[in-house]
Amino acid sequence: MSINAELSELIDSKFREFKEGTIVNGTIIDIRPQVVLVDIGYKSEGAIPSAEFEDEEIEVGDGVEVLLMKLEDDNGMVVLSKEKAAHKQNWEKIVKVYEDGGLVKGKVKSVVKGGLMVNVGVEAFLPGSQVDIIPPKDLSEYVGKIFEFKIVKVNDERKNIVLSRREVIEAERAEMRQQFLQTVAVGDKVEGIVKNITDFGAFVDLQGMDGLLHITDMSWGRISHPSEMLHIGQSLEVQILDVDRDKERVSLGIKQMQDNPWADIEAKYPIGQHVKGKVTKLLPYGAFIEIEKGVEGLVHVSELSWVKRITRPSDVLELGQEIEAVVLGISIEEQKISLGVRQLEENPWDAIEARYPIGQRITGAVRNLTTYGAFVGLEEGIDGMIHVSDLSWTRKINHPSEVLKKGDEVEAVVLSIDKENQRVSLGVKQAETDPWADIDDKFKVGDLVKGQVAKIASFGAFVNLQDDIDGLIHISQLSEDHVERVKDVLKVGDDVEARVIKVDKVERRIGLSIKAVEYSEDELRKESQSFETLKPSSEMVGLEQAFNLASTGEEWSPSED
């Protein structure tokens, strides 16, 4: 055999040692932006994408293990892969770790549907539910970070691996929890981080152990919701109140680390003492005032002013406002302090009788009208009430709007004062002389009088006489002839002449008669007597019923048929 033949056979035998699908040793001979050139001792070098060397510091001359995928491509170059070599080497290691129940480190590469892709030497899937104890809202914050994982599933055929970081965390927490429960004691003060907030309290992470901080153990003061004091992620010191090692439960407190401000509250804030504080809460029924840390008092809306009608505390107070108040009452059991603001000033009702003695005449504007009367302003916040029955001596007034309107200036007389219920009664008619006081001098039976029809009722007609006094012409006194309907004879506004046939000073009633205008004294006397004894019938009411019906306001209007 010639030398050239021997050399050719030697080279061929050397190259026959390179088998596709095997792992071979190579040397980096050039590092370019996109590829790294590696010499494996074959007749041509291989190009490996630079991405396969990510996170590694490499230099020319470094050795590297690669997978020989193809001896020659279309360009005559060897096809190599560092990642696939590592994958092949790592797969058996991963399977061994899985079988032994061990942990594996890996770097999160990217977010995929349902979870994350992790490089643990080979590519593995981390479901979103297994990322943490509480599934995170944003998975992208984990990309690029390195963690320890437990392998929960390996599919050798598909070369699939499923990981769990949650199980690693839970195992660590379980170990920490047991260690915590064995060493902690009631009364210990420990550091924790607020993990969750509910309506009834907050859960605090204590080195792997969740402790409950109930809302009633947060502050000696009154709070409506734990979020007023705490926020998730907050670090705080708490005191151990109770430990149940069997059920692995721990109760925590914050206020127990401070002196109870309610212990000597009555000595600190005796009834009647003036205090200063800050408005911490405004509600429809009152305002809470913090007079020291952990101690709040309530100013009820009714205790804000003696005279102003305050509907809501927010109308006169603001959150954070510094105010002065007076202590009205204390309940240690309920941890409540009643405060008053109006007590800082003299109660204007205390001396009301001196300012408005009974019988005094006052002048004021009508502030409001109701069905039963009118309110007249006496001074700031104090009104007097004129009952509808005290508006006129002579007229039957059903509603104050018949004679008054809002804003009218009226003169009235103080009739009575009720300090306890804060009421002043006024009368308009009392400011004038009662025309019925000397009625005997104005009207006598037999007098001939003139007036105008003011109202018509089914039983008769009311005639307005002098001094705004009404007299009643009963239907039986309209004519000698039988009258079926009053409106057939009279209408409102008609001028009439009639004779007085009855005067009742006690009941304030005057009876009139048109048919008796031409009567003699004897006839008038007989008519008056018969009028007195008039009884109701199916067609006609008597005088007494007529006046009673008059008081109900019965009358006829032109719209009636």
mmCIF file of C-alpha atoms in Angstrom, residues 82-389:
data_model
loop_
_atom_site.group_PDB
_atom_site.id
_atom_site.type_symbol
_atom_site.label_atom_id
_atom_site.label_comp_id
_atom_site.label_asym_id
_atom_site.label_seq_id
_atom_site.Cartn_x
_atom_site.Cartn_y
_atom_site.Cartn_z
ATOM 1 C CA LYS A 82 -24.908 22.966 22.445
ATOM 2 C CA GLU A 83 -28.474 23.142 23.858
ATOM 3 C CA LYS A 84 -29.445 19.725 22.507
ATOM 4 C CA ALA A 85 -26.269 18.234 23.916
ATOM 5 C CA ALA A 86 -27.146 19.731 27.286
ATOM 6 C CA HIS A 87 -30.737 18.525 26.935
ATOM 7 C CA LYS A 88 -29.613 14.982 26.281
ATOM 8 C CA GLN A 89 -27.163 15.105 29.196
ATOM 9 C CA ASN A 90 -29.679 16.748 31.528
ATOM 10 C CA TRP A 91 -32.691 14.588 30.767
ATOM 11 C CA GLU A 92 -31.398 11.579 32.704
ATOM 12 C CA LYS A 93 -30.383 13.886 35.581
ATOM 13 C CA ILE A 94 -33.898 15.389 35.613
ATOM 14 C CA VAL A 95 -35.523 11.953 35.665
ATOM 15 C CA LYS A 96 -33.244 10.908 38.553
ATOM 16 C CA VAL A 97 -34.132 14.095 40.542
ATOM 17 C CA TYR A 98 -37.848 13.423 39.864
ATOM 18 C CA GLU A 99 -37.571 9.833 41.075
ATOM 19 C CA ASP A 100 -35.694 10.942 44.206
ATOM 20 C CA GLY A 101 -38.210 13.751 44.948
ATOM 21 C CA GLY A 102 -35.503 16.402 44.892
ATOM 22 C CA LEU A 103 -35.515 20.007 43.748
ATOM 23 C CA VAL A 104 -34.097 21.556 40.629
ATOM 24 C CA LYS A 105 -33.004 25.122 39.866
ATOM 25 C CA GLY A 106 -34.115 26.891 36.736
ATOM 26 C CA LYS A 107 -34.526 30.250 35.043
ATOM 27 C CA VAL A 108 -37.910 31.518 33.857
ATOM 28 C CA LYS A 109 -37.625 32.107 30.102
ATOM 29 C CA SER A 110 -41.030 33.348 28.924
ATOM 30 C CA VAL A 111 -44.767 33.625 29.484
ATOM 31 C CA VAL A 112 -46.898 31.105 27.593
ATOM 32 C CA LYS A 113 -50.576 30.234 27.632
ATOM 33 C CA GLY A 114 -51.477 28.965 31.078
ATOM 34 C CA GLY A 115 -48.110 29.574 32.728
ATOM 35 C CA LEU A 116 -44.354 29.974 32.236
ATOM 36 C CA MET A 117 -41.562 28.208 30.363
ATOM 37 C CA VAL A 118 -38.526 27.464 32.538
ATOM 38 C CA ASN A 119 -35.014 26.333 31.620
ATOM 39 C CA VAL A 120 -33.881 23.679 34.135
ATOM 40 C CA GLY A 121 -31.244 22.234 31.808
ATOM 41 C CA VAL A 122 -34.133 21.228 29.603
ATOM 42 C CA GLU A 123 -37.266 23.191 28.824
ATOM 43 C CA ALA A 124 -40.055 22.702 31.368
ATOM 44 C CA PHE A 125 -43.573 24.067 31.921
ATOM 45 C CA LEU A 126 -44.650 25.867 35.124
ATOM 46 C CA PRO A 127 -48.490 26.208 35.339
ATOM 47 C CA GLY A 128 -49.779 29.589 36.565
ATOM 48 C CA SER A 129 -51.476 27.921 39.541
ATOM 49 C CA GLN A 130 -48.105 26.529 40.670
ATOM 50 C CA VAL A 131 -46.134 29.792 40.539
ATOM 51 C CA ASP A 132 -46.959 30.886 44.101
ATOM 52 C CA ILE A 133 -49.337 30.185 46.985
ATOM 53 C CA ILE A 134 -51.564 32.969 45.671
ATOM 54 C CA PRO A 135 -51.584 32.860 41.835
ATOM 55 C CA PRO A 136 -50.029 36.146 40.630
ATOM 56 C CA LYS A 137 -51.928 38.586 38.429
ATOM 57 C CA ASP A 138 -48.911 39.392 36.231
ATOM 58 C CA LEU A 139 -46.726 36.409 35.244
ATOM 59 C CA SER A 140 -44.308 38.586 33.285
ATOM 60 C CA GLU A 141 -42.720 39.824 36.549
ATOM 61 C CA TYR A 142 -41.155 36.334 36.957
ATOM 62 C CA VAL A 143 -39.403 36.277 33.570
ATOM 63 C CA GLY A 144 -35.592 36.250 33.905
ATOM 64 C CA LYS A 145 -35.621 35.171 37.578
ATOM 65 C CA ILE A 146 -34.080 31.996 38.980
ATOM 66 C CA PHE A 147 -35.995 29.791 41.430
ATOM 67 C CA GLU A 148 -36.014 26.285 42.862
ATOM 68 C CA PHE A 149 -38.745 23.962 41.622
ATOM 69 C CA LYS A 150 -40.211 20.582 42.368
ATOM 70 C CA ILE A 151 -40.687 18.282 39.391
ATOM 71 C CA VAL A 152 -44.294 17.065 39.528
ATOM 72 C CA LYS A 153 -44.546 15.279 36.162
ATOM 73 C CA VAL A 154 -42.165 13.797 33.554
ATOM 74 C CA ASN A 155 -43.293 12.411 30.179
ATOM 75 C CA ASP A 156 -40.314 10.480 28.768
ATOM 76 C CA GLU A 157 -41.918 9.873 25.367
ATOM 77 C CA ARG A 158 -42.850 13.480 24.721
ATOM 78 C CA LYS A 159 -39.918 14.826 26.705
ATOM 79 C CA ASN A 160 -42.303 17.024 28.698
ATOM 80 C CA ILE A 161 -41.655 18.231 32.242
ATOM 81 C CA VAL A 162 -44.131 19.988 34.598
ATOM 82 C CA LEU A 163 -42.812 22.000 37.561
ATOM 83 C CA SER A 164 -44.197 23.488 40.756
ATOM 84 C CA ARG A 165 -42.763 26.378 42.731
ATOM 85 C CA ARG A 166 -45.834 26.497 44.968
ATOM 86 C CA GLU A 167 -45.072 23.085 46.523
ATOM 87 C CA VAL A 168 -41.541 24.238 47.340
ATOM 88 C CA ILE A 169 -42.902 27.356 49.076
ATOM 89 C CA GLU A 170 -45.566 25.361 50.944
ATOM 90 C CA ALA A 171 -42.993 22.862 52.167
ATOM 91 C CA GLU A 172 -40.728 25.682 53.367
ATOM 92 C CA ARG A 173 -43.669 27.383 55.090
ATOM 93 C CA ALA A 174 -44.781 24.138 56.745
ATOM 94 C CA GLU A 175 -41.307 23.671 58.205
ATOM 95 C CA MET A 176 -41.158 27.306 59.338
ATOM 96 C CA ARG A 177 -44.698 27.013 60.758
ATOM 97 C CA GLN A 178 -43.779 24.006 62.896
ATOM 98 C CA GLN A 179 -40.654 25.718 64.138
ATOM 99 C CA PHE A 180 -42.672 28.879 64.924
ATOM 100 C CA LEU A 181 -45.391 26.970 66.807
ATOM 101 C CA GLN A 182 -42.803 25.126 68.892
ATOM 102 C CA THR A 183 -41.013 28.285 70.007
ATOM 103 C CA VAL A 184 -43.676 31.015 70.241
ATOM 104 C CA ALA A 185 -45.545 31.815 73.480
ATOM 105 C CA VAL A 186 -48.514 33.993 74.498
ATOM 106 C CA GLY A 187 -47.326 37.534 75.113
ATOM 107 C CA ASP A 188 -44.445 37.377 72.602
ATOM 108 C CA LYS A 189 -44.049 40.278 70.217
ATOM 109 C CA VAL A 190 -43.263 39.265 66.638
ATOM 110 C CA GLU A 191 -42.833 40.919 63.252
ATOM 111 C CA GLY A 192 -45.227 40.074 60.438
ATOM 112 C CA ILE A 193 -46.493 41.202 57.063
ATOM 113 C CA VAL A 194 -50.167 41.824 56.290
ATOM 114 C CA LYS A 195 -51.146 39.107 53.836
ATOM 115 C CA ASN A 196 -54.900 39.575 53.484
ATOM 116 C CA ILE A 197 -57.623 41.955 54.761
ATOM 117 C CA THR A 198 -61.248 40.992 55.437
ATOM 118 C CA ASP A 199 -64.245 42.741 57.027
ATOM 119 C CA PHE A 200 -63.533 41.092 60.381
ATOM 120 C CA GLY A 201 -59.756 41.448 60.525
ATOM 121 C CA ALA A 202 -56.438 40.815 58.811
ATOM 122 C CA PHE A 203 -54.226 37.763 58.265
ATOM 123 C CA VAL A 204 -50.572 38.377 59.070
ATOM 124 C CA ASP A 205 -47.715 36.218 57.730
ATOM 125 C CA LEU A 206 -45.433 35.245 60.644
ATOM 126 C CA GLN A 207 -42.459 33.319 59.203
ATOM 127 C CA GLY A 208 -44.692 30.918 57.290
ATOM 128 C CA MET A 209 -47.503 31.008 59.843
ATOM 129 C CA ASP A 210 -50.725 32.945 59.206
ATOM 130 C CA GLY A 211 -52.030 34.695 62.328
ATOM 131 C CA LEU A 212 -55.424 36.375 62.670
ATOM 132 C CA LEU A 213 -55.504 39.970 63.829
ATOM 133 C CA HIS A 214 -59.176 40.605 64.656
ATOM 134 C CA ILE A 215 -60.586 44.105 64.092
ATOM 135 C CA THR A 216 -61.440 44.410 67.804
ATOM 136 C CA ASP A 217 -57.765 43.832 68.690
ATOM 137 C CA MET A 218 -56.378 46.475 66.342
ATOM 138 C CA SER A 219 -57.135 49.640 68.282
ATOM 139 C CA TRP A 220 -58.626 50.826 71.563
ATOM 140 C CA GLY A 221 -60.497 53.325 69.410
ATOM 141 C CA ARG A 222 -63.402 52.616 67.106
ATOM 142 C CA ILE A 223 -62.681 51.525 63.513
ATOM 143 C CA SER A 224 -65.258 50.392 60.951
ATOM 144 C CA HIS A 225 -62.932 48.379 58.701
ATOM 145 C CA PRO A 226 -59.367 47.024 59.046
ATOM 146 C CA SER A 227 -58.351 48.912 55.887
ATOM 147 C CA GLU A 228 -58.567 52.130 57.930
ATOM 148 C CA MET A 229 -55.370 51.003 59.735
ATOM 149 C CA LEU A 230 -53.670 48.421 57.516
ATOM 150 C CA HIS A 231 -52.796 47.665 53.915
ATOM 151 C CA ILE A 232 -51.613 44.477 52.210
ATOM 152 C CA GLY A 233 -47.817 44.121 52.305
ATOM 153 C CA GLN A 234 -47.477 46.316 55.391
ATOM 154 C CA SER A 235 -44.858 45.231 57.938
ATOM 155 C CA LEU A 236 -45.922 45.544 61.567
ATOM 156 C CA GLU A 237 -45.247 44.310 65.085
ATOM 157 C CA VAL A 238 -47.971 42.278 66.791
ATOM 158 C CA GLN A 239 -48.427 40.518 70.110
ATOM 159 C CA ILE A 240 -49.342 36.828 70.457
ATOM 160 C CA LEU A 241 -52.703 36.594 72.256
ATOM 161 C CA ASP A 242 -53.410 32.857 71.856
ATOM 162 C CA VAL A 243 -51.735 29.782 70.330
ATOM 163 C CA ASP A 244 -53.602 26.600 69.316
ATOM 164 C CA ARG A 245 -50.853 24.157 68.296
ATOM 165 C CA ASP A 246 -53.281 21.339 67.433
ATOM 166 C CA LYS A 247 -55.264 23.457 64.976
ATOM 167 C CA GLU A 248 -52.187 25.539 64.049
ATOM 168 C CA ARG A 249 -53.938 28.827 64.841
ATOM 169 C CA VAL A 250 -52.514 32.007 66.294
ATOM 170 C CA SER A 251 -54.475 35.056 67.502
ATOM 171 C CA LEU A 252 -52.757 38.441 67.347
ATOM 172 C CA GLY A 253 -53.252 41.907 68.775
ATOM 173 C CA ILE A 254 -51.890 45.426 68.343
ATOM 174 C CA LYS A 255 -53.785 47.418 70.946
ATOM 175 C CA GLN A 256 -52.563 45.091 73.723
ATOM 176 C CA MET A 257 -49.079 46.557 73.290
ATOM 177 C CA GLN A 258 -50.444 49.945 74.394
ATOM 178 C CA ASP A 259 -52.007 51.102 77.646
ATOM 179 C CA ASN A 260 -55.796 50.972 77.662
ATOM 180 C CA PRO A 261 -56.842 54.637 77.470
ATOM 181 C CA TRP A 262 -60.310 53.671 78.751
ATOM 182 C CA ALA A 263 -58.972 52.352 82.094
ATOM 183 C CA ASP A 264 -59.208 55.734 83.871
ATOM 184 C CA ILE A 265 -61.351 57.562 81.347
ATOM 185 C CA GLU A 266 -63.819 58.981 83.901
ATOM 186 C CA ALA A 267 -61.003 60.594 85.885
ATOM 187 C CA LYS A 268 -59.415 62.052 82.746
ATOM 188 C CA TYR A 269 -62.656 63.378 81.248
ATOM 189 C CA PRO A 270 -65.214 64.167 83.964
ATOM 190 C CA ILE A 271 -68.725 65.249 82.965
ATOM 191 C CA GLY A 272 -68.768 68.912 81.975
ATOM 192 C CA GLN A 273 -65.061 69.121 81.081
ATOM 193 C CA HIS A 274 -64.107 70.994 77.919
ATOM 194 C CA VAL A 275 -62.021 68.925 75.490
ATOM 195 C CA LYS A 276 -60.396 69.528 72.120
ATOM 196 C CA GLY A 277 -60.200 66.992 69.313
ATOM 197 C CA LYS A 278 -60.163 66.286 65.605
ATOM 198 C CA VAL A 279 -63.169 65.265 63.498
ATOM 199 C CA THR A 280 -62.425 61.720 62.273
ATOM 200 C CA LYS A 281 -65.783 60.655 60.861
ATOM 201 C CA LEU A 282 -68.990 62.341 59.707
ATOM 202 C CA LEU A 283 -72.208 60.324 59.699
ATOM 203 C CA PRO A 284 -75.871 61.316 59.223
ATOM 204 C CA TYR A 285 -76.527 61.096 62.954
ATOM 205 C CA GLY A 286 -73.366 62.731 64.312
ATOM 206 C CA ALA A 287 -69.619 63.349 64.219
ATOM 207 C CA PHE A 288 -66.832 61.318 65.864
ATOM 208 C CA ILE A 289 -64.132 63.394 67.547
ATOM 209 C CA GLU A 290 -60.724 61.905 68.479
ATOM 210 C CA ILE A 291 -59.739 63.477 71.797
ATOM 211 C CA GLU A 292 -56.653 61.265 72.201
ATOM 212 C CA LYS A 293 -55.211 58.255 70.399
ATOM 213 C CA GLY A 294 -57.671 55.375 70.804
ATOM 214 C CA VAL A 295 -60.400 57.522 72.353
ATOM 215 C CA GLU A 296 -63.222 59.025 70.319
ATOM 216 C CA GLY A 297 -66.368 60.817 71.415
ATOM 217 C CA LEU A 298 -69.615 61.262 69.511
ATOM 218 C CA VAL A 299 -71.277 64.631 69.014
ATOM 219 C CA HIS A 300 -74.877 63.820 68.106
ATOM 220 C CA VAL A 301 -76.374 66.090 65.444
ATOM 221 C CA SER A 302 -78.853 67.364 68.043
ATOM 222 C CA GLU A 303 -75.951 68.574 70.234
ATOM 223 C CA LEU A 304 -74.411 70.861 67.606
ATOM 224 C CA SER A 305 -76.634 73.904 68.130
ATOM 225 C CA TRP A 306 -79.319 75.161 70.509
ATOM 226 C CA VAL A 307 -81.327 76.897 67.827
ATOM 227 C CA LYS A 308 -80.095 76.002 64.309
ATOM 228 C CA ARG A 309 -81.871 73.141 62.602
ATOM 229 C CA ILE A 310 -78.834 71.122 61.428
ATOM 230 C CA THR A 311 -79.820 68.195 59.208
ATOM 231 C CA ARG A 312 -76.356 66.674 58.746
ATOM 232 C CA PRO A 313 -73.138 67.259 60.726
ATOM 233 C CA SER A 314 -71.304 67.703 57.412
ATOM 234 C CA ASP A 315 -73.247 70.942 56.940
ATOM 235 C CA VAL A 316 -71.209 72.590 59.720
ATOM 236 C CA LEU A 317 -68.139 70.336 60.235
ATOM 237 C CA GLU A 318 -65.301 68.981 58.064
ATOM 238 C CA LEU A 319 -63.070 65.919 58.363
ATOM 239 C CA GLY A 320 -59.836 66.771 60.135
ATOM 240 C CA GLN A 321 -61.282 69.937 61.671
ATOM 241 C CA GLU A 322 -60.107 70.772 65.205
ATOM 242 C CA ILE A 323 -63.059 71.585 67.469
ATOM 243 C CA GLU A 324 -63.847 72.105 71.135
ATOM 244 C CA ALA A 325 -66.651 70.218 72.895
ATOM 245 C CA VAL A 326 -68.066 69.432 76.340
ATOM 246 C CA VAL A 327 -68.196 65.931 77.897
ATOM 247 C CA LEU A 328 -71.874 65.013 78.419
ATOM 248 C CA GLY A 329 -71.628 61.323 79.373
ATOM 249 C CA ILE A 330 -69.326 58.265 79.521
ATOM 250 C CA SER A 331 -70.016 54.529 79.164
ATOM 251 C CA ILE A 332 -66.907 52.508 80.047
ATOM 252 C CA GLU A 333 -68.576 49.173 79.175
ATOM 253 C CA GLU A 334 -69.466 50.311 75.665
ATOM 254 C CA GLN A 335 -66.393 52.565 75.402
ATOM 255 C CA LYS A 336 -68.515 55.544 74.412
ATOM 256 C CA ILE A 337 -68.203 59.230 75.232
ATOM 257 C CA SER A 338 -71.038 61.645 74.476
ATOM 258 C CA LEU A 339 -69.934 65.153 73.553
ATOM 259 C CA GLY A 340 -71.765 68.396 72.916
ATOM 260 C CA VAL A 341 -70.784 71.535 71.033
ATOM 261 C CA ARG A 342 -73.809 73.675 71.803
ATOM 262 C CA GLN A 343 -73.020 73.450 75.540
ATOM 263 C CA LEU A 344 -70.083 75.798 74.910
ATOM 264 C CA GLU A 345 -72.640 78.601 74.592
ATOM 265 C CA GLU A 346 -75.530 79.734 76.773
ATOM 266 C CA ASN A 347 -78.827 78.075 75.911
ATOM 267 C CA PRO A 348 -81.053 80.876 74.556
ATOM 268 C CA TRP A 349 -84.065 78.958 75.845
ATOM 269 C CA ASP A 350 -82.889 79.292 79.460
ATOM 270 C CA ALA A 351 -83.857 82.969 79.595
ATOM 271 C CA ILE A 352 -86.639 82.859 76.991
ATOM 272 C CA GLU A 353 -89.324 83.932 79.497
ATOM 273 C CA ALA A 354 -87.368 87.056 80.401
ATOM 274 C CA ARG A 355 -87.027 88.065 76.752
ATOM 275 C CA TYR A 356 -90.590 87.175 75.801
ATOM 276 C CA PRO A 357 -92.869 87.498 78.838
ATOM 277 C CA ILE A 358 -96.471 86.317 78.563
ATOM 278 C CA GLY A 359 -98.646 89.061 77.059
ATOM 279 C CA GLN A 360 -95.786 90.840 75.285
ATOM 280 C CA ARG A 361 -96.508 92.075 71.789
ATOM 281 C CA ILE A 362 -93.963 91.044 69.135
ATOM 282 C CA THR A 363 -93.525 91.721 65.434
ATOM 283 C CA GLY A 364 -91.955 89.145 63.133
ATOM 284 C CA ALA A 365 -91.914 87.670 59.644
ATOM 285 C CA VAL A 366 -93.804 84.494 58.750
ATOM 286 C CA ARG A 367 -91.133 81.836 58.118
ATOM 287 C CA ASN A 368 -93.284 78.829 57.391
ATOM 288 C CA LEU A 369 -96.913 77.705 57.060
ATOM 289 C CA THR A 370 -98.364 74.361 58.110
ATOM 290 C CA THR A 371 -101.884 72.937 58.155
ATOM 291 C CA TYR A 372 -102.234 73.782 61.837
ATOM 292 C CA GLY A 373 -100.602 77.207 62.000
ATOM 293 C CA ALA A 374 -97.867 79.671 61.058
ATOM 294 C CA PHE A 375 -94.289 79.997 62.367
ATOM 295 C CA VAL A 376 -93.022 83.515 63.024
ATOM 296 C CA GLY A 377 -89.334 84.330 63.523
ATOM 297 C CA LEU A 378 -88.536 85.839 66.921
ATOM 298 C CA GLU A 379 -84.724 85.689 66.748
ATOM 299 C CA GLU A 380 -81.971 83.541 65.199
ATOM 300 C CA GLY A 381 -83.156 79.933 65.443
ATOM 301 C CA ILE A 382 -86.220 80.642 67.598
ATOM 302 C CA ASP A 383 -89.723 80.727 66.134
ATOM 303 C CA GLY A 384 -93.103 81.305 67.680
ATOM 304 C CA MET A 385 -96.136 79.384 66.460
ATOM 305 C CA ILE A 386 -99.543 80.942 65.793
ATOM 306 C CA HIS A 387 -102.189 78.224 65.885
ATOM 307 C CA VAL A 388 -104.855 78.495 63.204
ATOM 308 C CA SER A 389 -107.469 78.997 65.961
#
